[in-house]
Coordinates of C-alpha atoms in Angstrom, one line a residue:
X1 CA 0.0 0.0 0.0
X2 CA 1.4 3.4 -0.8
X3 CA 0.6 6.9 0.4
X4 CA 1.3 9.8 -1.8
X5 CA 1.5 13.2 -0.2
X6 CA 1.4 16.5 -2.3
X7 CA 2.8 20.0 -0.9
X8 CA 2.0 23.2 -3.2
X9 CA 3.6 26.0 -3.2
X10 CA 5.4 28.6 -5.5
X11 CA 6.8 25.1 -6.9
X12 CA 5.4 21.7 -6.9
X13 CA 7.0 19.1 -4.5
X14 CA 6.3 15.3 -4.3
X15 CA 7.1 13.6 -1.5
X16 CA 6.6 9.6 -1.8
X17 CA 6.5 7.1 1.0
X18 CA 6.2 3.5 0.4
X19 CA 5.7 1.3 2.8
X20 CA 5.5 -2.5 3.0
X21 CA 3.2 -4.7 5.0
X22 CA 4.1 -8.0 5.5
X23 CA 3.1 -9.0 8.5
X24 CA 6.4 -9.2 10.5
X25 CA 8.8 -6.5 10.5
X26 CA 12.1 -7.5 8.4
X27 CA 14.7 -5.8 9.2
X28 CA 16.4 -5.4 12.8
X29 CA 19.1 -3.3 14.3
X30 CA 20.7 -4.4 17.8
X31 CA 23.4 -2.7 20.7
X32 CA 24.1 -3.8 23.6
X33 CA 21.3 -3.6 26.2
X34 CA 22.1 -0.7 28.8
X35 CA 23.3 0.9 30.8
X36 CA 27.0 0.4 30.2
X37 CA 28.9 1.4 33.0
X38 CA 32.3 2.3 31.8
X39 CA 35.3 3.8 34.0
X40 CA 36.7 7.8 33.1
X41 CA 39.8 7.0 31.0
X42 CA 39.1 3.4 30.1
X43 CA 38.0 2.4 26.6
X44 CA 34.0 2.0 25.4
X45 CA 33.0 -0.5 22.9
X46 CA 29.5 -0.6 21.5
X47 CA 28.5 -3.6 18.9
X48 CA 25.9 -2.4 16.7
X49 CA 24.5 -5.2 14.3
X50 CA 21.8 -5.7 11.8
X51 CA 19.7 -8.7 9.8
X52 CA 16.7 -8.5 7.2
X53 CA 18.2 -7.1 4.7
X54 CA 18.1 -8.6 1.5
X55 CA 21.6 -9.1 0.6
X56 CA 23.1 -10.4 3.8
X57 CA 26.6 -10.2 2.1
X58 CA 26.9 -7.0 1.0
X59 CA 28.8 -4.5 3.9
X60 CA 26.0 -2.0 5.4
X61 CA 26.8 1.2 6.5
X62 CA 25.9 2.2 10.1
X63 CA 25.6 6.1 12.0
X64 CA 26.5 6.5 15.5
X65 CA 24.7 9.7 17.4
X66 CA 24.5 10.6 20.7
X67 CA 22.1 12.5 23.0
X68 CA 23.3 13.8 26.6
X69 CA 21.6 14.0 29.9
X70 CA 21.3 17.9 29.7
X71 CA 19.8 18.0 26.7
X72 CA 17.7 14.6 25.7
X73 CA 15.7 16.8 22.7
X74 CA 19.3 17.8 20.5
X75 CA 21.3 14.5 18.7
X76 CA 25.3 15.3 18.4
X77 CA 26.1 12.9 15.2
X78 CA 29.6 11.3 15.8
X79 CA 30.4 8.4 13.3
X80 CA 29.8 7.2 9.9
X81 CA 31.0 3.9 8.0
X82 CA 30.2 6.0 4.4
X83 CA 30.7 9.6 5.5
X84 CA 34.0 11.1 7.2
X85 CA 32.6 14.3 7.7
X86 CA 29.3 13.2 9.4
X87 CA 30.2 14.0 12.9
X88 CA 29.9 17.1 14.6
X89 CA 32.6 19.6 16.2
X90 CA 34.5 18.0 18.7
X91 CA 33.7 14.3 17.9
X92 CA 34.9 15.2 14.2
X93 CA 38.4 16.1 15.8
X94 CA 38.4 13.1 17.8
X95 CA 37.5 10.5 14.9
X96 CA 40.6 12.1 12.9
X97 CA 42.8 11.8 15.3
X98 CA 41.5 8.1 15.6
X99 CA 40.0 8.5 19.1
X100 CA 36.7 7.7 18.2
X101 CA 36.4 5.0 15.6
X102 CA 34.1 2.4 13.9
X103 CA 35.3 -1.4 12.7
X104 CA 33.9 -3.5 10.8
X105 CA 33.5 -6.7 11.9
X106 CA 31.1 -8.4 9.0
X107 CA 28.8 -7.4 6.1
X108 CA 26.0 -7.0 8.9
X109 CA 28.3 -5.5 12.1
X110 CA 30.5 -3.2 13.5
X111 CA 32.1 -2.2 16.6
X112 CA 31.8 1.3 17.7
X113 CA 35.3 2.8 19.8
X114 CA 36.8 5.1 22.1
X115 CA 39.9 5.3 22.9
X116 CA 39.6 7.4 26.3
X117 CA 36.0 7.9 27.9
X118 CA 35.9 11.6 28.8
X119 CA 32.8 12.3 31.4
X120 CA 31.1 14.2 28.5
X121 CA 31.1 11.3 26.5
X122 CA 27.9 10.2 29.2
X123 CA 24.9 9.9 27.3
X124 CA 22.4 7.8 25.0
X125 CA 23.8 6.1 22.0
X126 CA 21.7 5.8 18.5
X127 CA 22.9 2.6 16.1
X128 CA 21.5 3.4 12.7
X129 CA 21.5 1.3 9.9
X130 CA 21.6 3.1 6.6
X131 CA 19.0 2.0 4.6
X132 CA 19.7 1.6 1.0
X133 CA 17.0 -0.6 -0.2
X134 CA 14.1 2.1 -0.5
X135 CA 11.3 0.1 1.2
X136 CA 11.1 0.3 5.0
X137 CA 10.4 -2.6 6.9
X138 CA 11.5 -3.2 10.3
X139 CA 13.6 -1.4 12.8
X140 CA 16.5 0.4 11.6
X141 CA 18.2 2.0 15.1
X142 CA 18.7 0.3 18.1
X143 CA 20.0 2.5 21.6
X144 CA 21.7 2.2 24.2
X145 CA 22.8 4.2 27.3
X146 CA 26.4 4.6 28.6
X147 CA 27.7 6.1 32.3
X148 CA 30.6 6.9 32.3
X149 CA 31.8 6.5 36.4
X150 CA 35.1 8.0 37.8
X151 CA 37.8 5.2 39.0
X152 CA 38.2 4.5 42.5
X153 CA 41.0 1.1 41.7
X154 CA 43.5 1.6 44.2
X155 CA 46.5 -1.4 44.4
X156 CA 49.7 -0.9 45.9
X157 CA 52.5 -3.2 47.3
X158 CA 53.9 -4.0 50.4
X159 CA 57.9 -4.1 48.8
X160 CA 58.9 -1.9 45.9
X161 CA 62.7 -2.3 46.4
X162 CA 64.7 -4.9 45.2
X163 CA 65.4 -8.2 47.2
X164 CA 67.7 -11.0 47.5
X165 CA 67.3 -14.3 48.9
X166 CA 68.9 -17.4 48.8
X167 CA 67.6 -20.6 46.5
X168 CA 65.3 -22.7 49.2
X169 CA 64.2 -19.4 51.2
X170 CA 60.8 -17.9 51.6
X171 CA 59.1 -15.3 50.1
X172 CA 56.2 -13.1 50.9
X173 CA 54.6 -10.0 49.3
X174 CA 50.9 -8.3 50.0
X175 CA 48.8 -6.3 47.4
X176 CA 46.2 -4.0 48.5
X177 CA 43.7 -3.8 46.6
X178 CA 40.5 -2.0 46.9
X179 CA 37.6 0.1 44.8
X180 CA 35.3 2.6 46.3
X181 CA 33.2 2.5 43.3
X182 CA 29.2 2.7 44.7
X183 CA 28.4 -0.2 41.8
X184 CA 28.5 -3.6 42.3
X185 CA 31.6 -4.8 40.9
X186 CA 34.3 -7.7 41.2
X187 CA 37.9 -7.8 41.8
X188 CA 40.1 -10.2 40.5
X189 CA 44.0 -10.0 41.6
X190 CA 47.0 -11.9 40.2
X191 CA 50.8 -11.7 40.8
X192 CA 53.0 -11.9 38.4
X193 CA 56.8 -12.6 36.8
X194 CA 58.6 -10.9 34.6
X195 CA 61.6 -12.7 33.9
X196 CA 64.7 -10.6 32.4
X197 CA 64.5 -11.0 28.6
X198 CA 60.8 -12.2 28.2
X199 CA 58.4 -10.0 26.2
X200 CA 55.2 -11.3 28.2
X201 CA 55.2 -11.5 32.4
X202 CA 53.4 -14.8 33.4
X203 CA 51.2 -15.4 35.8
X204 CA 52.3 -17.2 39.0
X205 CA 49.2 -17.1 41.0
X206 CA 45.4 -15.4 40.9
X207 CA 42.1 -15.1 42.4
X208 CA 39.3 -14.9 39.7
X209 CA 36.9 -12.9 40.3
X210 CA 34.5 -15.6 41.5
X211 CA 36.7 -16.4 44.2
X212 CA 39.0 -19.4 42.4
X213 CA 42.5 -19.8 42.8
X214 CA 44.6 -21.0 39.4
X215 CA 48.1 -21.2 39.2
X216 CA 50.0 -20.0 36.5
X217 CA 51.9 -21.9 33.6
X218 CA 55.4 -23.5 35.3
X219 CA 53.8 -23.5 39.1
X220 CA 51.4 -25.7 39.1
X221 CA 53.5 -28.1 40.6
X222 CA 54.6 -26.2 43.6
X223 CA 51.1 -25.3 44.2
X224 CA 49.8 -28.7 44.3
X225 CA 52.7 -29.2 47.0
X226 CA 51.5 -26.3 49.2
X227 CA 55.0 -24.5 48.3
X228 CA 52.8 -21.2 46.6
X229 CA 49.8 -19.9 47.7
X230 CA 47.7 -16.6 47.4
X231 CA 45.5 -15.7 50.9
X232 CA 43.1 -12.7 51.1
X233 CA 43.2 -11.3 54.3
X234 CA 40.4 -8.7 55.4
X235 CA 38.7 -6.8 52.5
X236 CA 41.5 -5.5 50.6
X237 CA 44.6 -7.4 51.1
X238 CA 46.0 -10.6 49.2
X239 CA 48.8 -12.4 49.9
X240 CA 51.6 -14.0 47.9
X241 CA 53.6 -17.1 49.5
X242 CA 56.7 -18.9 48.4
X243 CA 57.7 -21.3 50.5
X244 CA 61.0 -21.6 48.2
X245 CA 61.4 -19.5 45.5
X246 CA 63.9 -21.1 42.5
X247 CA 66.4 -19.6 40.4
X248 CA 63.8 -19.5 37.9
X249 CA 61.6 -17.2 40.0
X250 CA 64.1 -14.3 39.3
X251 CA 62.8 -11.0 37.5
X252 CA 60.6 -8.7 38.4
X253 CA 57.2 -9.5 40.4
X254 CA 54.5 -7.3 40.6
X255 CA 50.0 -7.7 41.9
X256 CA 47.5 -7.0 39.0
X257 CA 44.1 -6.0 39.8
X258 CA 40.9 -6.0 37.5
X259 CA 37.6 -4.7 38.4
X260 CA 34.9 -6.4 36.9
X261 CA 31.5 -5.4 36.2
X262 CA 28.2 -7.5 34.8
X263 CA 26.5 -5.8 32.3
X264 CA 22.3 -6.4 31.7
X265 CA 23.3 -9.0 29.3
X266 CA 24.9 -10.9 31.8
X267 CA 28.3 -11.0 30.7
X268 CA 31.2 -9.8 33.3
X269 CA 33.4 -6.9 31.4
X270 CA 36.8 -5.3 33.0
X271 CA 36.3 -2.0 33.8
X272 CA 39.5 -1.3 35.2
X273 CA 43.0 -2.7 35.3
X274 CA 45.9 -1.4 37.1
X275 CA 49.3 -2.8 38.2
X276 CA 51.4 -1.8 41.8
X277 CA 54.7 -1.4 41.6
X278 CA 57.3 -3.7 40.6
X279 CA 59.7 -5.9 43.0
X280 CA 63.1 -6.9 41.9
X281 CA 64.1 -10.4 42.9
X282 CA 67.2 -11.5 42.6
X283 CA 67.9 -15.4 43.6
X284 CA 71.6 -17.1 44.7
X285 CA 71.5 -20.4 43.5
X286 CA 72.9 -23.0 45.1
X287 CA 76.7 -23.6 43.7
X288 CA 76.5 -27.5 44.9
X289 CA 72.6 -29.1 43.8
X290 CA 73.7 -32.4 45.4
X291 CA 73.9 -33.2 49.5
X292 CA 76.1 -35.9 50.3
X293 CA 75.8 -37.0 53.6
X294 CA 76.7 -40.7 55.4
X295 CA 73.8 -42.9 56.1
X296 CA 75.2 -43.6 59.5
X297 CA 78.4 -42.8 61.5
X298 CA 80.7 -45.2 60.8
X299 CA 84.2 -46.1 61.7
X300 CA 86.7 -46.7 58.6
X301 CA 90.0 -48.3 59.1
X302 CA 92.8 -47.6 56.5
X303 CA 92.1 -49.4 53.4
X304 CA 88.6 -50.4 54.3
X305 CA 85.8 -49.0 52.2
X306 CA 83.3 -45.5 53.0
X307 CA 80.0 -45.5 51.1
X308 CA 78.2 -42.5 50.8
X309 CA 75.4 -41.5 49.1
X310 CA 74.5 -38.5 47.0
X311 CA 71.0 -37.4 46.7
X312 CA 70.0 -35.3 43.9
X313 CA 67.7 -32.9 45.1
X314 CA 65.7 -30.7 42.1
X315 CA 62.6 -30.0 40.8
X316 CA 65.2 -30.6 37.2
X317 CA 61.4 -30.7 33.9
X318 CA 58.5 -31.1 31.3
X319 CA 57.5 -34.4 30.0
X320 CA 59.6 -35.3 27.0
X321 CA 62.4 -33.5 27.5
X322 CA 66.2 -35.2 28.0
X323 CA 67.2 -34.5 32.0
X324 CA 71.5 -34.9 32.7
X325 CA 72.3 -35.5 35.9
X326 CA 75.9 -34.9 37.7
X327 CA 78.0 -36.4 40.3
X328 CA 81.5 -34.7 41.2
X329 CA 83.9 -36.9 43.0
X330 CA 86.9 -34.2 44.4
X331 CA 90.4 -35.3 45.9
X332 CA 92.9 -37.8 44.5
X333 CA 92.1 -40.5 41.8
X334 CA 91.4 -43.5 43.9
X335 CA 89.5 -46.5 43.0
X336 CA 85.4 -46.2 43.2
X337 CA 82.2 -47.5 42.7
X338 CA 79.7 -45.3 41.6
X339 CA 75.7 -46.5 41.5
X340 CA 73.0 -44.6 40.1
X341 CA 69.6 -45.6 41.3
X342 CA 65.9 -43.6 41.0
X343 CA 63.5 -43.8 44.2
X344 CA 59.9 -42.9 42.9
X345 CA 57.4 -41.9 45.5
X346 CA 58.6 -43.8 48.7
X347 CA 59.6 -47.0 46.9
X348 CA 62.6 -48.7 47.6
X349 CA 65.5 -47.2 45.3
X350 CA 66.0 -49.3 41.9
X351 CA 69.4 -49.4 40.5
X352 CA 70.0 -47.8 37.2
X353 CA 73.4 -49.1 36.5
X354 CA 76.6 -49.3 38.7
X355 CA 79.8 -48.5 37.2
X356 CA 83.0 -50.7 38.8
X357 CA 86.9 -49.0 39.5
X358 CA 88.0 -51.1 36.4
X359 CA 85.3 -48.8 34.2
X360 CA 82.2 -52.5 33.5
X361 CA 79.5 -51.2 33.6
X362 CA 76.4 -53.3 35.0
X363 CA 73.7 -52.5 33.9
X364 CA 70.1 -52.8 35.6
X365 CA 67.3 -50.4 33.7
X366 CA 66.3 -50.3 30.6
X367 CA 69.4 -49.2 28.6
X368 CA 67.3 -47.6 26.0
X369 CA 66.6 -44.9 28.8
X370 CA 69.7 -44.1 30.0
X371 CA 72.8 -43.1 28.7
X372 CA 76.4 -42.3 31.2
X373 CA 79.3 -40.3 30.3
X374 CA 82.4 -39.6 32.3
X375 CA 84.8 -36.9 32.5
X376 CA 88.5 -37.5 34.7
X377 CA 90.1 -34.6 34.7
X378 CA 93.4 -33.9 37.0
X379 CA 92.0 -33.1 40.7
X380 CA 87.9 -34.4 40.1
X381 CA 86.1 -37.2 38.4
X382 CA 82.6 -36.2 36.9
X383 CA 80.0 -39.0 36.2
X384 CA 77.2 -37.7 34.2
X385 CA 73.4 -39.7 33.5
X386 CA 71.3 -38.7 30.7
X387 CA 68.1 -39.7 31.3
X388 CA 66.2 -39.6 27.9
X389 CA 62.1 -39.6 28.1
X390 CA 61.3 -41.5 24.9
X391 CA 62.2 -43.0 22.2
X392 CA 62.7 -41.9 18.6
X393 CA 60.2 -43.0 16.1
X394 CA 61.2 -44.1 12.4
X395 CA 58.9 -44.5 9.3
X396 CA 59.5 -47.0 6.2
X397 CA 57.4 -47.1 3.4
X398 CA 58.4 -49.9 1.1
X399 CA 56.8 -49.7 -2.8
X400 CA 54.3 -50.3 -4.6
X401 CA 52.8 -47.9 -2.3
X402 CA 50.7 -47.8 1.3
X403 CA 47.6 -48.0 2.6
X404 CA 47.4 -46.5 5.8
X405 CA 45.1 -44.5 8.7
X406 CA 44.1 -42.0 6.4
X407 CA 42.4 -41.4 3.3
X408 CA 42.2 -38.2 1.0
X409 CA 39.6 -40.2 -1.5
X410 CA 39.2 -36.9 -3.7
X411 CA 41.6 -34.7 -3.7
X412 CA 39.5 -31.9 -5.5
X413 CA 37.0 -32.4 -2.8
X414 CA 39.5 -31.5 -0.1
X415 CA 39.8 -32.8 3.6
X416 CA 41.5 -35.6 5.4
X417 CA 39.1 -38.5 6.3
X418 CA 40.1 -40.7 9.1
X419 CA 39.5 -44.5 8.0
X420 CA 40.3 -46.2 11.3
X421 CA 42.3 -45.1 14.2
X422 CA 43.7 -47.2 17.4
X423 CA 44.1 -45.3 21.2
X424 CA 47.3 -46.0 23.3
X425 CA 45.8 -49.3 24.6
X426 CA 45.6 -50.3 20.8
X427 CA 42.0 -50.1 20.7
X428 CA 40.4 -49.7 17.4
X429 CA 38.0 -46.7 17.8
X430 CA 34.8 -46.3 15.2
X431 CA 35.4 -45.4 11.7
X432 CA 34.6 -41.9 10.3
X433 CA 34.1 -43.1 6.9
X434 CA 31.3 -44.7 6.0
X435 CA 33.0 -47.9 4.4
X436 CA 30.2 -50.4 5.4
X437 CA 31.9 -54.2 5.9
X438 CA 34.6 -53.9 3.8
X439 CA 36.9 -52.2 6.6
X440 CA 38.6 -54.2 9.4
X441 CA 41.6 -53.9 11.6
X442 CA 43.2 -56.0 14.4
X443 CA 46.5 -56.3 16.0
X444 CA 48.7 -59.2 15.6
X445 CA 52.8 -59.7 17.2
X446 CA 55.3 -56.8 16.5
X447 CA 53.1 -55.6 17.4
X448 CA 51.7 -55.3 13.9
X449 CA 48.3 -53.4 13.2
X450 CA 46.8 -55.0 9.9
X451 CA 44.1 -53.0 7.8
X452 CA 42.3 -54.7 5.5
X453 CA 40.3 -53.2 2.8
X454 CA 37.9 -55.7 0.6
X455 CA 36.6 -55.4 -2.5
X456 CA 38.4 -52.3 -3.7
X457 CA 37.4 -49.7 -6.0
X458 CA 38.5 -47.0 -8.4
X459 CA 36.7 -44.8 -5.6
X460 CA 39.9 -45.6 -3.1
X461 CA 42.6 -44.1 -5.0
X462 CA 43.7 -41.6 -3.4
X463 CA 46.6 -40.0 -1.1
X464 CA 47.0 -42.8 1.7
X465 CA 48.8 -41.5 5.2
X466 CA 49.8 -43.7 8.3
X467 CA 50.6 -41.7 11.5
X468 CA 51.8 -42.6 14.7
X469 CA 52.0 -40.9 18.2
X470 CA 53.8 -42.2 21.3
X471 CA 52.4 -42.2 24.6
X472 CA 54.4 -41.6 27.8
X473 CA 53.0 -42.6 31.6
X474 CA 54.5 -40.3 34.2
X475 CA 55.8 -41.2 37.5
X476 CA 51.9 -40.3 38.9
X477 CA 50.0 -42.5 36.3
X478 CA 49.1 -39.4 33.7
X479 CA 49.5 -40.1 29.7
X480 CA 51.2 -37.3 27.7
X481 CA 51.1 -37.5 23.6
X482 CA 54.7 -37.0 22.7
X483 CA 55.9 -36.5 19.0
X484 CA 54.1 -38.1 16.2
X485 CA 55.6 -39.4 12.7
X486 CA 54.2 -39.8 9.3
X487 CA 54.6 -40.9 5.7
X488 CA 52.7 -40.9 2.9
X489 CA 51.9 -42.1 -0.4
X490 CA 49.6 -42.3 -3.4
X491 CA 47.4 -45.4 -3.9
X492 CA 46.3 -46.4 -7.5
X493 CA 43.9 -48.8 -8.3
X494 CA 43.5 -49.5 -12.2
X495 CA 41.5 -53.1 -12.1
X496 CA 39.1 -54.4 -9.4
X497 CA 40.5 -55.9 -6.7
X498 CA 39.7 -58.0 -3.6
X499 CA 41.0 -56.5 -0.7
X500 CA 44.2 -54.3 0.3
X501 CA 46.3 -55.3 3.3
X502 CA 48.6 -53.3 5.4
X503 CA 50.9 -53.4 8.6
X504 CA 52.9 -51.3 10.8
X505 CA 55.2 -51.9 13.5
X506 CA 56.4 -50.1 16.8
X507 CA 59.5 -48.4 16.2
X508 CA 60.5 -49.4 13.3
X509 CA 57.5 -49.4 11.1
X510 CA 56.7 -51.4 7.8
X511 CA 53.9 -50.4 5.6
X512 CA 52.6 -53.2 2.8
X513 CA 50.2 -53.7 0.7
X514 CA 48.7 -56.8 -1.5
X515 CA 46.2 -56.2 -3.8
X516 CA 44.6 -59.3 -5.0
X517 CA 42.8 -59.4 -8.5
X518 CA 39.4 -61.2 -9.2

C-alpha cells in the first residue's frame, strides 16, 4: 500500500513514502542492552548489528549519534562507515585523530570505539542502519545508554625495592587492593613474573573474580605441593607465598588487579585494570645441587671402604624433554664404585646401572633410557646420567605404495578422512568413513596393526597417510602425547581388486600392501 502526499507552493514538491506490509517487521538493528557502565579514561565499545536485509553479504553502513543528559531533545552525530565528515565539532576532531572510531566486523556488524571515555562522552547512543534498499520494513536503530563513572581502583605493594634471597628461602609479598566504586563490581587480583628478557610477564598465582585460585603456567607443581599460595586477608589485602622460590623465580614481580563489572546481558566486562609497583628479585643459587651426607656414623680403618650417598635434590622438567644428571667426585684419583639408582614416591630405590673401579658397567634399567658419560680430569672425576624420556620413532614405506590411517579419496573435494584409528591401549575406535563391511583392523605380534580393505574400488585411490604418536605414563599415572611421525603415499587402483592389506610396526615401522585381482 502506498501513500502519496502532495505539498504546493510557489513550486510543486512530491514527496513519496512507500511502505510494505508483510506482516512481520524484516529488518532489525541491535546494541548492547544498557546501561553500560564504563570507568573515566578506560575504553568503550559498543556492537551495533543488523539482519533483514536482502543481501546479507553485501557491507552496510551504520551512523553513531549521541544525546546527553542535559539535553535529551538535540542529537550530536559522531560516526559514519560512508561519511568522514558526518560528525559534529568535537567528535569530528576526535575520529581524525583516531580517538573515536568504527570497525567492521562483517557485512552486517560493526564495533563502535573510544579510545579514552571523557565524562562528557555520558549519554544515550543511536545505532542506525543506513538503509539503501528504499522500502522500510523493520527497525533500523537500536539504543543504548552509557555512564561513564570516575575510578576509584587503588593497588599498591607492600615491597617496591629490590630483594635478594637465597635458593630454598621464603618469600612473601601483600597487594592492596581496593575500589570505592558505589556499583556492584568484582575484583580479580593476580601476581606476576617478569623474567629478564621475556616480552610477556606470566602469571604465577590469581584469584578470579568468583573467588578461584589458578596457578599459573610452570607453578602448578609447587602449588599442588602447598609450596605457593595466594591468601586474602580482610577486605583488601591478598597475599603472595613462596615457601622456596627457585632460580627460575628471578625478575621482576609485581599484583595485578581487575575490576569487573556485569552488564544487563549478563556478561562480566573489565572496567579497570591497574598494576602496583614492581619488585626486583634477585635469587643465589645454590653452587652444589647435590647433598652428600653418610647414612650412619661409621668407623673406617685404612684401606677399608666409605660408602656415601649422593641425593640429587631438584625440581630438574617437562614431560619429554632429556634430564643430565651430575656427580662430582673431588680429591685424589682413587678406585670407586659409583651407583646410580631412582627412588619414585617412597619406593625402595632401583638401580640404574653401577659403574665398577675397572670402568664394567652393570647395567640394571632399561638401557634404552639411560645413557652415562664420564669426564677424569686432573683433581675431580665427573659421572654424568642422561636420562632420555622416549624414544625416537622411524617410518618406512616400502613400494608399490601404502595403505594407511588415512584417506584423501578426492583430492578436488579436499579434507583428510580418518578410516580407522587405534588409542594407546591399541583399541580400534569407530570409523569416520562410511566404508560399510569392507573395513577391518586387528592387531597381531610386533606388534603389527593389519588394515584390510575388501573389494576395492576406483573410488579408493587416493593420497594414503599412516601416522603414529607415542604415549608416555608419568611417574603419577598421567598419559602425555609425545611427537608423532608420518609418511605418505599415493594409492592407485586400475582393475578391481579384492582386498588391500597393510601393517605397521612399533618403532621401526613397515607399511605393505597386496592387492589381489578377481
Amino acid at each position: 500500500m502506498s501513500d502519496i502526499l502532495k505539498f504546493q507552493d510557489s513550486d510543486e514538491f512530491i514527496c513519496v513514502l512507500s511502505v510494505l506490509y508483510s506482516g512481520e517487521a524484516r529488518v532489525k538493528t541491535e546494541v548492547q542492552a544498557g546501561p553500560l557502565y564504563r570507568v573515566l579514561g578506560s575504553p568503550l565499545y559498543i556492537t551495533c548489528s543488523v539482519s533483514g536485509f536482502r543481501n546479507e553479504n553485501t557491507d552496510k553502513h551504520f551512523e553513531f549519534r549521541m544525546t546527553k543528559p542535559s539535553n535529551p531533545n538535540r542529537d550530536i552525530q559522531i560516526i559514519s562507515s560512508n561519511d568522514d565528515n558526518f560528525g559534529y565539532s568535537n567528535h569530528l576532531i576526535r575520529v581524525r585523530k583516531n580517538e573515536i572510531a568504527l570497525k567492521r566486523l562483517s557485512p552486517n556488524s560493526v564495533r563502535f570505539e573510544i579510545k579514552s571515555l571523557l565524562k562528557a562522552d555520558e549519554g544515550e547512543y543511536e545505532c542506525t542502519a543506513v538503509n539503501l534498499e528504499g522500502a522500510y520494513d523493520g527497525e533500523y536503530s537500536a539504543k543504548t545508554v552509557v555512564k561513564v563513572i570516575e575510578d576509584s581502583l587503588s593497588v599498591s605493594s607492600s615491597a617496591s625495592t629490590p630483594l635478594s634471597l637465597n635458593e630454598g628461602e621464603a618469600l612473601t609479598l601483600t597487594c592492596l587492593a581496593s575500589s570505592s566504586t558505589s556499583q556492584h563490581t568484582h575484583l580479580s587480583v593476580a601476581w606476576y613474573l617478569h623474567k629478564d628478557g621475556q616480552e610477556d610477564a606470566q602469571p604465577i598465582i590469581s584469584l578470579n573474580r568468583d573467588f578461584t585460585l589458578s596457578p599459573g603456567q610452570g607453578f602448578e607443581r609447587r602449588y599442588q605441593a602447598g609450596l605457593i599460595r595466594l591468601d586474602k586477608w580482610g577486605e583488601a589485602a591478598y597475599n603472595l607465598q613462596m615457601a622456596e622460590v627457585e632460580p627460575s623465580d628471578q625478575g621482576r614481580i609485581y599484583c595485578q588487579a581487575q575490576e569487573w563489572i556485569q552488564d544487563p546481558d549478563g556478561s562480566w566486562y573489565i572496567i579497570i585494570q591497574k598494576n602496583a609497583e614492581e619488585m626486583t628479585l634477585t635469587v643465589k643459587a645454590t653452587e652444589n645441587r647435590l647433598s652428600v651426607k653418610m647414612q650412619q656414623a661409621v668407623n673406617v680403618a685404612e684401606g677399608g671402604g666409605l660408602h656415601l650417598s649422593c641425593k640429587v635434590d631438584g625440581s630438574r622438567v617437562t614431560v619429554g624433554e632429556k634430564l643430565e644428571l651430575m656427580c662430582r667426585v673431588r680429591g685424589p684419583h682413587m678406585p670407586v664404585t659409583v651407583t646410580w639408582s631412582v627412588q619414585r614416591e617412597a619406593k625402595t630405590p632401583d638401580t640404574i646401572l653401577t659403574l665398577s673401579p675397572n670402568g664394567t658397567i652393570s647395567w640394571s634399567a632399561d638401557q634404552n633410557h639411560y645413557q652415562l658419560r664420564v669426564e677424569s680430569r686432573k683433581t675431580e672425576v665427573i659421572y654424568y646420567l642422561l636420562v632420555i624420556a622416549s624414544n625416537q620413532l622411524a617410518v618406512i614405506v616400502n613400494n608399490p605404495g601404502t595403505a594407511s590411517c588415512k584417506n584423501n579419496e578426492n583430492i578436488e573435494n579436499a579434507g583428510i578422512k580418518t578410516i580407522v584409528s587405534l588409542d594407546r591401549n591399541s583399541i580400534v575406535m569407530e570409523s569416520k568413513v562410511d566404508l560399510g563391511q569392507r573395513i577391518s583392523m586387528r592387531r597381531s605380534k610386533g606388534p603389527t596393526f593389519e588394515l584390510t580393505i575388501r573389494q576395492a574400488r576406483i573410488s579408493d585411490n587416493g593420497s594414503y597417510t599412516c601416522k603414529v604418536g607415542e604415549w608416555l605414563q608419568d611417574p603419577r599415572g598421567e598419559w602425555y602425547l609425545l611427537s608423532t611421525v608420518s609418511k605418505s603415499t599415493v594409492l592407485t587402483i586400475t582393475e578391481p581388486g579384492e582386498y588391500i592389506y597393510f601393517s605397521y610396526f612399533r618403532n621401526m615401522f613397515t607399511c605393505h600392501i597386496q592387492l589381489a585381482q578377481k
